[in-house]
């Protein structure tokens, strides 16, 4: 993925986020299976004919035991949507009860479903955290699509604005966010959380319309990923009103990283602009010379 | 006396208590299978009854010997997959001597669970665990074992005599339904599955622990040899009854394999039907969600 083409971007986002493309043999199958809870079949894209979504049998190795799954969808609403409803209702209990099974049980009760459904989530609390991360990514994408002001600023401003939008989504849960981070850091959950973060950073970089290529593409995303994580952790102990200190911190880090580093592209554009400007003034000068 | 002592040893049966029947779909319903033999339906319950009474005296010991004690872990795994919560209404069918039910109760009452669920204290809903079995003797034994384990005063346990194919519970009244080593013995598995679907609430889970099929190449041969040669011999040695254990092994092989049984559960209306193979397929836990 050298150039972040729209198709490649959607593929990456779709594989990990709530929009499900779903090929049972994809390399990121582990993460697609993990995101069943938040999948939204109504936005499914074109699939190869061999793949049938409702009756697919996926197989994956699970702790050395054989594990097979076939999904059956009866009636109008699939179990994934019900699970997503339960998780969404559970989010309202998180500030009080943390990212815990208790919050999920209360969420199930709010959704009018027996709390037994909590037993059907493979990694319980991690499912709740991953749902939240997916949800935030979706909200970020929606905001990017509707927000037109991004063109005007310089790169570092665009990046810091987008990162700030994303971090602000975590503000209501900030008291329990350390718990979410520790859940994401557990070995069983690490691959999924890493992929979610990678997709989010990619989304932000792409929305900032940064024309990177080759090594630069990876370097930018890694750097931004690092800045995002440090700002996230900074936010945990930030008690300033409206997280003002965090945004300051974020802006400074991004400026340091992205403005001082003169990429080839920006240097080229600068040279072209200067050249064009000089050329125009030369042309104008020559015209005036020869017209007179 | 000795039988009571053996029964108190704290294990429960994985042998049939129901008239068992594994019906190939093309068989007429009046004929059914008893192990590898075909018999009339009414004859079968007598045969199974005989099997049960013959092995009853030493089945606890035999269970431990045959599974080398693993059946306890399998039941632990079943209950942890269920993930019980305080205030739940749970039904354990073919629960007989109460193994699964005690585990559910212990899980709900455990210290860690109490700490986790203190946020639910305001709900004040009473946990109810129903143990349903077709055989009243097994239920009596279960009641005695409950007293021994300290659940005598516990108002959550309810012992109900009933048939898995015609449960006496209201529609949509249960949060969880488990059946451990019992569904193999039900005459009409589809009826038991649809009854399970009926009594579960929306969001309720169905869990079935059962001996199943092994497909792994080398292990399959070892397991077949173990089942057909060693187990009946063990039965003869320990329980003095080769035929009953021969029946047991044959009924395991006649039971539908993992995929087929999963399809039957799907047909009953459940969603998110999955199965976990334990010990390479010797035992499988099937789960389904009612929505």
Coordinates of C-alpha atoms in Angstrom, one line a residue:
Chain A
X1 CA 0.0 0.0 0.0
X2 CA 2.4 2.7 -1.2
X3 CA -0.1 5.3 -2.2
X4 CA -3.2 5.6 0.0
X5 CA -5.7 5.3 -2.9
X6 CA -9.4 5.5 -2.0
X7 CA -10.0 1.9 -2.7
X8 CA -7.1 0.8 -0.5
X9 CA -8.2 3.1 2.2
X10 CA -11.7 1.7 2.2
X11 CA -10.5 -1.8 2.2
X12 CA -8.3 -1.2 5.2
X13 CA -11.0 0.7 7.0
X14 CA -13.7 -1.8 6.0
X15 CA -11.7 -4.8 7.2
X16 CA -11.3 -3.5 10.7
X17 CA -14.1 -1.0 11.2
X18 CA -17.8 -1.4 11.5
X19 CA -18.3 -1.6 7.7
X20 CA -17.9 -5.2 6.8
X21 CA -16.5 -6.3 3.5
X22 CA -16.0 -9.8 4.8
X23 CA -14.0 -12.3 2.9
X24 CA -13.7 -15.4 5.0
X25 CA -10.1 -16.0 3.9
X26 CA -8.8 -12.6 4.5
X27 CA -5.6 -12.2 6.4
X28 CA -7.2 -10.0 8.9
X29 CA -9.8 -12.6 9.7
X30 CA -9.1 -12.5 13.3
X31 CA -10.0 -8.9 13.5
X32 CA -13.1 -9.2 11.4
X33 CA -14.4 -12.0 13.6
X34 CA -13.6 -9.8 16.6
X35 CA -15.7 -7.0 15.2
X36 CA -18.8 -9.0 14.6
X37 CA -20.3 -7.2 17.5
X38 CA -20.2 -3.9 15.7
X39 CA -20.7 -5.0 12.1
X40 CA -23.4 -3.3 10.1
X41 CA -24.6 -5.5 7.3
X42 CA -26.6 -2.8 5.6
X43 CA -23.4 -1.1 4.3
X44 CA -21.8 -4.2 3.1
X45 CA -19.9 -3.8 -0.2
X46 CA -19.8 -6.0 -3.2
X47 CA -18.6 -9.5 -2.4
X48 CA -17.2 -12.2 -4.5
X49 CA -19.9 -14.7 -5.6
X50 CA -18.4 -17.5 -3.6
X51 CA -19.0 -15.8 -0.4
X52 CA -22.4 -15.9 1.3
X53 CA -22.6 -13.8 4.4
X54 CA -25.4 -15.3 6.6
X55 CA -24.4 -19.0 6.5
X56 CA -20.7 -18.7 6.3
X57 CA -18.7 -21.2 8.3
X58 CA -15.5 -19.5 9.5
X59 CA -12.9 -21.5 11.2
X60 CA -10.1 -20.4 13.3
X61 CA -7.7 -22.1 15.7
X62 CA -8.5 -21.3 19.3
X63 CA -6.1 -22.2 22.1
X64 CA -5.2 -25.5 20.4
X65 CA -8.8 -26.6 20.4
X66 CA -11.0 -26.9 17.3
X67 CA -13.6 -24.2 17.1
X68 CA -16.2 -24.0 14.4
X69 CA -18.9 -21.4 13.9
X70 CA -21.9 -21.2 11.7
X71 CA -24.0 -18.1 11.9
X72 CA -27.7 -18.5 11.4
X73 CA -29.9 -15.4 10.9
X74 CA -33.5 -15.9 11.6
X75 CA -36.1 -13.1 11.3
X76 CA -35.1 -9.6 10.6
X77 CA -32.5 -8.7 13.1
X78 CA -29.2 -10.7 13.3
X79 CA -27.5 -11.4 16.6
X80 CA -24.7 -9.0 15.7
X81 CA -27.0 -6.1 15.7
X82 CA -28.5 -7.2 19.0
X83 CA -25.0 -7.5 20.5
X84 CA -24.2 -4.0 19.2
X85 CA -27.3 -2.7 20.8
X86 CA -26.4 -4.2 24.1
X87 CA -22.9 -2.8 23.9
X88 CA -24.2 0.7 23.0
X89 CA -26.5 0.6 26.0
X90 CA -23.7 -0.6 28.2
X91 CA -21.6 2.4 27.3
X92 CA -23.9 4.7 29.3
X93 CA -23.0 2.7 32.4
X94 CA -19.2 2.7 31.8
X95 CA -18.5 6.0 33.6
X96 CA -19.9 4.6 36.8
X97 CA -19.0 0.9 36.6
X98 CA -16.0 0.9 34.3
X99 CA -15.4 -1.3 31.3
X100 CA -16.8 -4.4 33.1
X101 CA -19.1 -7.2 32.7
X102 CA -21.4 -5.5 35.1
X103 CA -21.8 -2.6 32.8
X104 CA -22.6 -5.0 30.0
X105 CA -25.2 -6.8 32.1
X106 CA -26.9 -3.5 32.9
X107 CA -26.7 -2.6 29.2
X108 CA -28.4 -5.8 28.3
X109 CA -31.2 -5.1 30.8
X110 CA -31.6 -1.6 29.4
X111 CA -31.8 -3.1 25.9
X112 CA -34.6 -5.4 27.0
X113 CA -32.5 -8.6 26.5
X114 CA -31.6 -11.2 28.9
X115 CA -28.1 -10.6 30.4
X116 CA -27.1 -14.1 29.3
X117 CA -26.1 -12.6 26.0
X118 CA -23.0 -11.3 27.8
X119 CA -21.8 -14.8 27.9
X120 CA -21.8 -15.0 24.2
X121 CA -19.1 -12.3 23.8
X122 CA -15.8 -14.1 23.4
X123 CA -13.7 -11.6 25.3
X124 CA -16.3 -9.8 27.4
X125 CA -14.8 -6.5 28.4
X126 CA -12.6 -6.3 25.4
X127 CA -15.7 -6.5 23.2
X128 CA -17.0 -3.4 24.9
X129 CA -13.8 -1.5 24.5
X130 CA -13.4 -2.5 20.9
X131 CA -17.0 -1.5 20.2
X132 CA -16.3 1.9 21.6
X133 CA -13.2 2.3 19.5
X134 CA -15.1 1.3 16.4
X135 CA -17.8 3.6 17.2
X136 CA -15.4 6.5 17.7
X137 CA -13.8 5.7 14.3
X138 CA -17.1 5.8 12.6
X139 CA -18.0 9.1 14.2
X140 CA -14.6 10.5 13.2
X141 CA -15.2 9.4 9.6
X142 CA -18.6 11.0 9.6
X143 CA -17.2 14.2 10.9
X144 CA -14.4 14.2 8.3
X145 CA -16.9 13.6 5.5
X146 CA -19.1 16.5 6.7
X147 CA -16.3 18.9 7.7
X148 CA -15.2 21.1 4.8
X149 CA -12.8 23.4 6.5
X150 CA -9.8 21.1 6.5
X151 CA -8.4 22.5 3.2
X152 CA -7.4 25.8 4.5
X153 CA -4.9 25.1 7.2
X154 CA -1.3 23.8 7.1
X155 CA -0.6 20.1 7.6
X156 CA 0.2 20.2 11.2
X157 CA -3.0 22.2 12.0
X158 CA -5.1 19.7 10.2
X159 CA -3.5 16.8 11.9
X160 CA -3.9 18.3 15.4
X161 CA -7.5 19.3 14.8
X162 CA -8.4 15.8 13.7
X163 CA -6.5 14.1 16.5
X164 CA -8.1 16.5 19.0
X165 CA -11.6 15.6 17.6
X166 CA -10.8 12.0 18.1
X167 CA -9.4 12.4 21.6
X168 CA -12.4 14.5 22.7
X169 CA -14.6 11.5 22.1
X170 CA -12.9 9.8 25.0
X171 CA -13.5 12.7 27.4
X172 CA -16.7 11.4 28.9
X173 CA -15.0 8.1 29.8
X174 CA -11.7 9.6 30.9
X175 CA -12.0 8.5 34.5
X176 CA -12.2 4.9 33.4
X177 CA -9.9 5.1 30.3
X178 CA -6.9 3.7 32.1
X179 CA -8.9 0.5 32.5
X180 CA -9.7 0.5 28.8
X181 CA -6.0 0.9 28.0
X182 CA -5.1 -1.9 30.2
X183 CA -7.7 -4.1 28.7
X184 CA -6.4 -3.2 25.2
X185 CA -2.9 -4.1 26.3
X186 CA -3.7 -7.6 27.3
X187 CA -2.0 -10.2 25.0
X188 CA -5.3 -11.6 23.8
X189 CA -6.6 -8.2 22.9
X190 CA -3.4 -6.6 21.6
X191 CA -3.7 -7.6 17.9
X192 CA -7.2 -6.2 17.6
X193 CA -6.5 -3.0 19.5
X194 CA -3.3 -2.4 17.4
X195 CA -5.3 -2.8 14.2
X196 CA -8.0 -0.5 15.3
X197 CA -5.4 2.2 16.2
X198 CA -3.6 1.7 12.9
X199 CA -6.8 2.2 10.9
X200 CA -7.7 5.2 12.9
X201 CA -4.3 6.8 12.4
X202 CA -4.5 6.0 8.7
X203 CA -7.9 7.7 8.6
X204 CA -6.6 10.8 10.2
X205 CA -3.5 11.0 7.9
X206 CA -5.6 10.5 4.9
X207 CA -8.1 13.1 5.9
X208 CA -5.3 15.6 6.4
X209 CA -4.7 15.0 2.7
X210 CA -1.1 14.4 3.1
X211 CA 0.5 13.2 -0.1
X212 CA 3.0 10.7 1.3
X213 CA 4.6 7.8 -0.5
X214 CA 7.0 5.0 0.1
X215 CA 8.8 5.1 3.4
X216 CA 7.3 8.4 4.2
X217 CA 3.9 6.9 4.4
X218 CA 4.9 4.6 7.2
X219 CA 7.0 7.1 9.0
X220 CA 4.2 9.6 9.2
X221 CA 1.7 7.1 10.5
X222 CA 4.1 5.7 13.0
X223 CA 5.0 9.2 14.3
X224 CA 1.4 10.3 14.5
X225 CA 0.5 7.0 16.2
X226 CA 3.2 7.7 18.8
X227 CA 1.9 11.3 19.3
X228 CA -1.6 10.1 19.6
X229 CA -0.7 7.5 22.3
X230 CA 1.3 10.0 24.3
X231 CA -1.4 12.6 24.1
X232 CA -3.9 10.0 25.2
X233 CA -1.9 9.1 28.2
X234 CA -1.3 12.8 29.0
X235 CA -5.0 13.3 28.9
X236 CA -5.5 10.8 31.7
X237 CA -3.9 13.1 34.3
X238 CA -4.9 16.4 32.8
X239 CA -7.2 18.4 35.1
X240 CA -7.2 21.7 33.2
X241 CA -10.6 23.0 32.1
X242 CA -11.6 21.4 28.8
X243 CA -8.3 19.5 28.6
X244 CA -6.6 22.7 27.5
X245 CA -3.2 21.4 28.5
X246 CA -3.6 18.3 26.4
X247 CA -4.4 20.2 23.3
X248 CA -1.4 22.4 23.8
X249 CA 0.8 19.4 24.3
X250 CA -0.7 17.8 21.2
X251 CA -0.1 20.9 19.0
X252 CA 3.4 21.3 20.1
X253 CA 4.3 17.6 19.4
X254 CA 2.7 17.7 16.0
X255 CA 4.4 20.9 15.1
X256 CA 7.8 19.6 16.2
X257 CA 7.3 16.4 14.2
X258 CA 5.7 17.6 11.1
X259 CA 6.7 21.1 10.4
X260 CA 10.4 21.0 11.0
X261 CA 10.7 17.9 8.9
X262 CA 10.8 19.2 5.4
X263 CA 9.5 16.4 3.3
X264 CA 10.5 16.1 -0.3
X265 CA 7.0 16.9 -1.4
X266 CA 6.7 20.2 0.5
X267 CA 10.2 21.3 -0.6
X268 CA 9.2 20.5 -4.1
X269 CA 6.0 22.4 -3.9
X270 CA 7.8 25.3 -2.4
X271 CA 10.4 25.3 -5.2
X272 CA 7.6 25.1 -7.8
X273 CA 5.7 27.9 -6.2
X274 CA 8.7 30.1 -6.0
X275 CA 9.7 29.1 -9.6
X276 CA 6.2 29.8 -10.8
X277 CA 6.1 33.1 -9.1
X278 CA 9.5 34.1 -10.4
X279 CA 8.6 32.8 -13.9
X280 CA 5.4 34.9 -13.9
X281 CA 7.1 38.0 -12.9
X282 CA 9.8 37.3 -15.5
X283 CA 7.1 36.7 -18.1
X284 CA 5.3 39.9 -17.2
X285 CA 8.6 41.8 -17.3
X286 CA 9.5 40.4 -20.7
X287 CA 6.0 41.1 -22.1
X288 CA 6.2 44.6 -21.0
X289 CA 9.7 44.9 -22.4
X290 CA 8.7 43.7 -25.8
X291 CA 5.4 45.5 -25.9
X292 CA 7.0 48.8 -25.3
Chain B
X1 CA -25.6 -48.5 51.9
X2 CA -22.6 -48.9 49.7
X3 CA -24.5 -47.5 46.8
X4 CA -25.3 -44.4 48.8
X5 CA -21.7 -44.0 49.7
X6 CA -20.7 -44.3 46.1
X7 CA -23.4 -41.8 45.1
X8 CA -22.1 -39.3 47.7
X9 CA -18.7 -39.4 46.1
X10 CA -19.5 -36.1 44.5
X11 CA -19.7 -37.0 40.8
X12 CA -22.6 -37.5 38.6
X13 CA -23.5 -39.7 35.8
X14 CA -22.6 -39.4 32.2
X15 CA -24.7 -42.5 31.5
X16 CA -28.2 -42.5 30.2
X17 CA -31.1 -41.7 32.3
X18 CA -33.6 -41.1 29.5
X19 CA -34.8 -43.6 26.9
X20 CA -32.1 -42.8 24.4
X21 CA -32.7 -42.6 20.7
X22 CA -30.5 -41.6 17.9
X23 CA -32.9 -41.3 14.9
X24 CA -31.5 -41.3 11.4
X25 CA -33.9 -39.0 9.6
X26 CA -35.2 -41.7 7.3
X27 CA -36.2 -44.0 10.1
X28 CA -39.9 -44.3 11.0
X29 CA -40.6 -42.9 14.5
X30 CA -41.8 -46.2 15.9
X31 CA -38.5 -47.9 15.5
X32 CA -35.5 -46.4 17.1
X33 CA -31.9 -47.3 17.9
X34 CA -30.5 -48.7 21.0
X35 CA -26.7 -48.5 20.5
X36 CA -26.1 -50.3 17.2
X37 CA -29.4 -52.3 17.4
X38 CA -32.8 -51.3 16.1
X39 CA -35.6 -51.8 18.6
X40 CA -39.2 -50.7 19.2
X41 CA -39.6 -47.4 21.0
X42 CA -41.5 -48.8 24.0
X43 CA -39.0 -51.5 24.4
X44 CA -36.2 -49.0 24.5
X45 CA -37.2 -47.3 27.7
X46 CA -37.2 -50.7 29.4
X47 CA -33.8 -51.5 28.0
X48 CA -32.4 -48.2 29.1
X49 CA -34.0 -48.5 32.5
X50 CA -32.2 -51.8 32.8
X51 CA -28.9 -50.2 31.7
X52 CA -29.3 -47.6 34.3
X53 CA -30.2 -49.8 37.2
X54 CA -27.4 -52.2 36.4
X55 CA -24.7 -49.6 36.3
X56 CA -26.2 -47.3 38.9
X57 CA -24.2 -48.7 41.8
X58 CA -20.8 -47.9 40.3
X59 CA -21.4 -45.3 37.7
X60 CA -19.7 -42.5 39.6
X61 CA -16.6 -44.6 39.9
X62 CA -16.8 -45.5 36.2
X63 CA -17.3 -41.9 35.1
X64 CA -14.1 -41.0 36.9
X65 CA -12.3 -44.0 35.4
X66 CA -13.5 -43.6 31.9
X67 CA -12.8 -39.9 31.7
X68 CA -9.8 -40.0 34.0
X69 CA -11.4 -37.4 36.1
X70 CA -11.7 -35.0 33.2
X71 CA -15.5 -34.8 33.3
X72 CA -15.2 -32.4 36.2
X73 CA -13.1 -30.0 34.1
X74 CA -15.6 -30.3 31.2
X75 CA -18.4 -29.3 33.5
X76 CA -16.4 -26.4 34.8
X77 CA -15.8 -25.3 31.3
X78 CA -19.5 -25.6 30.5
X79 CA -20.4 -23.3 33.4
X80 CA -17.7 -20.8 32.6
X81 CA -19.0 -20.5 29.1
X82 CA -22.4 -19.8 30.5
X83 CA -21.1 -16.9 32.6
X84 CA -23.8 -17.0 35.2
X85 CA -24.9 -13.7 36.8
X86 CA -26.8 -12.9 40.0
X87 CA -30.5 -12.9 39.6
X88 CA -30.6 -15.3 36.7
X89 CA -33.1 -18.0 36.1
X90 CA -31.3 -21.1 35.0
X91 CA -32.5 -24.5 33.9
X92 CA -30.3 -27.6 34.0
X93 CA -32.0 -30.4 32.2
X94 CA -31.0 -34.1 32.8
X95 CA -29.3 -32.5 35.7
X96 CA -30.0 -35.5 38.0
X97 CA -27.4 -35.3 40.7
X98 CA -26.9 -31.6 40.3
X99 CA -23.3 -31.3 39.1
X100 CA -23.9 -28.4 36.6
X101 CA -26.4 -26.7 38.9
X102 CA -24.0 -26.7 41.9
X103 CA -21.3 -25.2 39.7
X104 CA -23.7 -22.4 38.5
X105 CA -24.6 -21.7 42.1
X106 CA -21.1 -21.6 43.3
X107 CA -20.1 -19.3 40.4
X108 CA -22.9 -16.9 41.3
X109 CA -22.0 -16.9 45.0
X110 CA -18.3 -16.8 44.5
X111 CA -16.4 -13.9 46.1
X112 CA -15.0 -12.5 42.9
X113 CA -18.4 -12.6 41.3
X114 CA -19.9 -10.7 44.3
X115 CA -17.2 -8.0 44.0
X116 CA -17.8 -7.7 40.3
X117 CA -21.5 -7.5 40.5
X118 CA -22.0 -5.2 43.5
X119 CA -23.2 -2.7 40.9
X120 CA -26.2 -5.0 40.5
X121 CA -27.1 -5.0 44.1
X122 CA -30.0 -2.7 43.6
X123 CA -31.8 -5.1 41.2
X124 CA -32.7 -7.5 44.0
X125 CA -33.7 -10.2 41.7
X126 CA -33.7 -13.7 43.1
X127 CA -31.4 -16.3 41.5
X128 CA -33.4 -19.4 40.6
X129 CA -31.7 -22.6 39.4
X130 CA -34.0 -25.4 38.3
X131 CA -32.7 -28.9 38.1
X132 CA -35.0 -31.0 35.9
X133 CA -34.7 -34.7 35.5
X134 CA -37.0 -37.5 34.4
X135 CA -35.9 -39.8 37.2
X136 CA -37.1 -38.9 40.7
X137 CA -34.4 -41.0 42.3
X138 CA -31.7 -39.0 40.7
X139 CA -33.3 -35.8 42.0
X140 CA -33.4 -37.2 45.5
X141 CA -29.7 -38.0 45.4
X142 CA -29.1 -34.5 44.1
X143 CA -31.0 -33.0 47.0
X144 CA -28.9 -35.0 49.5
X145 CA -25.7 -33.9 47.8
X146 CA -26.9 -30.3 47.9
X147 CA -27.2 -30.6 51.7
X148 CA -23.8 -32.1 51.9
X149 CA -22.2 -29.3 49.9
X150 CA -23.9 -26.7 52.1
X151 CA -26.7 -25.7 49.8
X152 CA -29.4 -27.2 51.9
X153 CA -30.5 -23.8 53.1
X154 CA -30.2 -22.2 49.7
X155 CA -33.5 -21.2 48.4
X156 CA -32.2 -20.8 44.8
X157 CA -32.1 -24.5 44.0
X158 CA -35.4 -26.1 42.8
X159 CA -35.7 -29.7 42.0
X160 CA -38.3 -30.5 39.3
X161 CA -39.3 -33.8 37.8
X162 CA -39.9 -33.5 34.1
X163 CA -39.2 -34.6 30.6
X164 CA -36.9 -32.7 28.4
X165 CA -39.3 -33.0 25.5
X166 CA -42.2 -31.5 27.4
X167 CA -41.0 -29.0 30.0
X168 CA -43.3 -27.6 32.5
X169 CA -41.9 -24.1 32.4
X170 CA -43.5 -21.0 30.9
X171 CA -42.4 -19.6 27.6
X172 CA -39.5 -17.2 27.8
X173 CA -38.8 -17.7 31.5
X174 CA -35.2 -18.9 31.5
X175 CA -32.0 -17.0 31.1
X176 CA -29.9 -20.1 30.6
X177 CA -30.4 -23.7 29.6
X178 CA -27.8 -26.4 30.1
X179 CA -27.8 -30.1 29.4
X180 CA -24.7 -32.0 30.3
X181 CA -24.4 -35.6 28.9
X182 CA -28.2 -35.9 28.7
X183 CA -29.2 -35.0 25.2
X184 CA -27.8 -38.2 23.8
X185 CA -30.5 -40.0 25.8
X186 CA -33.5 -38.0 24.7
X187 CA -35.9 -39.9 22.4
X188 CA -36.5 -37.0 20.1
X189 CA -33.6 -34.5 20.1
X190 CA -35.5 -32.0 17.9
X191 CA -38.3 -31.8 20.5
X192 CA -35.8 -31.2 23.3
X193 CA -34.2 -28.5 21.3
X194 CA -37.5 -26.8 20.5
X195 CA -38.5 -27.0 24.1
X196 CA -35.2 -25.4 25.0
X197 CA -35.9 -22.6 22.5
X198 CA -39.4 -22.1 23.9
X199 CA -38.4 -21.7 27.6
X200 CA -35.5 -19.3 26.9
X201 CA -35.9 -15.6 27.1
X202 CA -34.7 -13.3 24.4
X203 CA -31.0 -13.2 24.8
X204 CA -30.9 -16.5 26.6
X205 CA -28.3 -19.1 25.9
X206 CA -28.5 -22.8 25.2
X207 CA -25.4 -24.9 26.2
X208 CA -25.0 -28.6 25.6
X209 CA -22.1 -30.7 26.8
X210 CA -22.0 -34.0 25.1
X211 CA -19.7 -36.8 24.0
X212 CA -19.0 -36.3 20.4
X213 CA -17.0 -37.4 17.4
X214 CA -13.2 -37.4 17.0
X215 CA -11.8 -36.7 13.6
X216 CA -8.1 -36.2 14.2
X217 CA -6.3 -38.9 12.2
X218 CA -4.2 -40.8 14.7
X219 CA -6.1 -39.8 17.8
X220 CA -9.3 -41.2 16.3
X221 CA -7.8 -44.7 16.1
X222 CA -6.6 -44.5 19.7
X223 CA -10.0 -43.2 20.9
X224 CA -11.9 -45.9 19.0
X225 CA -9.7 -48.6 20.4
X226 CA -10.1 -47.1 23.9
X227 CA -13.9 -46.9 23.5
X228 CA -14.6 -50.3 22.0
X229 CA -12.0 -52.4 23.8
X230 CA -11.0 -50.8 27.1
X231 CA -14.3 -49.2 28.3
X232 CA -16.4 -52.3 28.1
X233 CA -13.6 -54.3 29.7
X234 CA -13.4 -51.7 32.5
X235 CA -17.2 -51.9 32.8
X236 CA -16.9 -55.6 33.3
X237 CA -14.1 -55.4 35.8
X238 CA -15.4 -52.6 37.9
X239 CA -19.2 -52.7 37.5
X240 CA -19.6 -56.3 36.4
X241 CA -21.6 -55.2 33.4
X242 CA -20.0 -55.3 30.0
X243 CA -23.2 -54.8 27.9
X244 CA -24.2 -51.5 29.4
X245 CA -20.9 -49.9 28.6
X246 CA -21.0 -51.4 25.2
X247 CA -24.3 -49.7 24.8
X248 CA -22.8 -46.4 26.0
X249 CA -20.0 -46.5 23.5
X250 CA -22.3 -47.4 20.7
X251 CA -24.7 -44.6 21.5
X252 CA -21.8 -42.1 21.4
X253 CA -21.0 -43.2 17.9
X254 CA -24.6 -43.0 16.8
X255 CA -25.1 -39.5 18.1
X256 CA -24.9 -36.9 15.3
X257 CA -21.5 -35.3 14.8
X258 CA -20.6 -31.8 15.7
X259 CA -21.7 -30.1 12.5
X260 CA -24.9 -32.1 12.2
X261 CA -25.9 -31.4 15.7
X262 CA -25.1 -27.7 15.2
X263 CA -27.4 -27.7 12.2
X264 CA -30.1 -29.2 14.4
X265 CA -29.7 -26.5 16.9
X266 CA -29.9 -23.9 14.1
X267 CA -33.1 -25.5 12.8
X268 CA -34.6 -25.2 16.3
X269 CA -34.3 -21.4 15.9
X270 CA -31.1 -20.6 17.7
X271 CA -28.6 -18.1 16.4
X272 CA -24.8 -17.8 16.7
X273 CA -24.5 -21.5 17.0
X274 CA -21.0 -22.6 17.8
X275 CA -19.2 -25.6 19.2
X276 CA -16.0 -26.1 21.0
X277 CA -14.2 -29.4 20.8
X278 CA -12.5 -30.5 24.0
X279 CA -9.9 -33.2 24.0
X280 CA -9.9 -33.2 20.2
X281 CA -13.6 -33.9 19.9
X282 CA -14.1 -36.5 22.6
X283 CA -16.4 -34.0 24.1
X284 CA -18.1 -31.0 22.5
X285 CA -19.8 -28.0 24.0
X286 CA -22.5 -26.6 21.6
X287 CA -23.9 -23.2 22.3
X288 CA -26.7 -21.2 20.8
X289 CA -28.3 -17.8 21.4
X290 CA -32.0 -17.1 21.3
X291 CA -33.0 -13.8 19.8

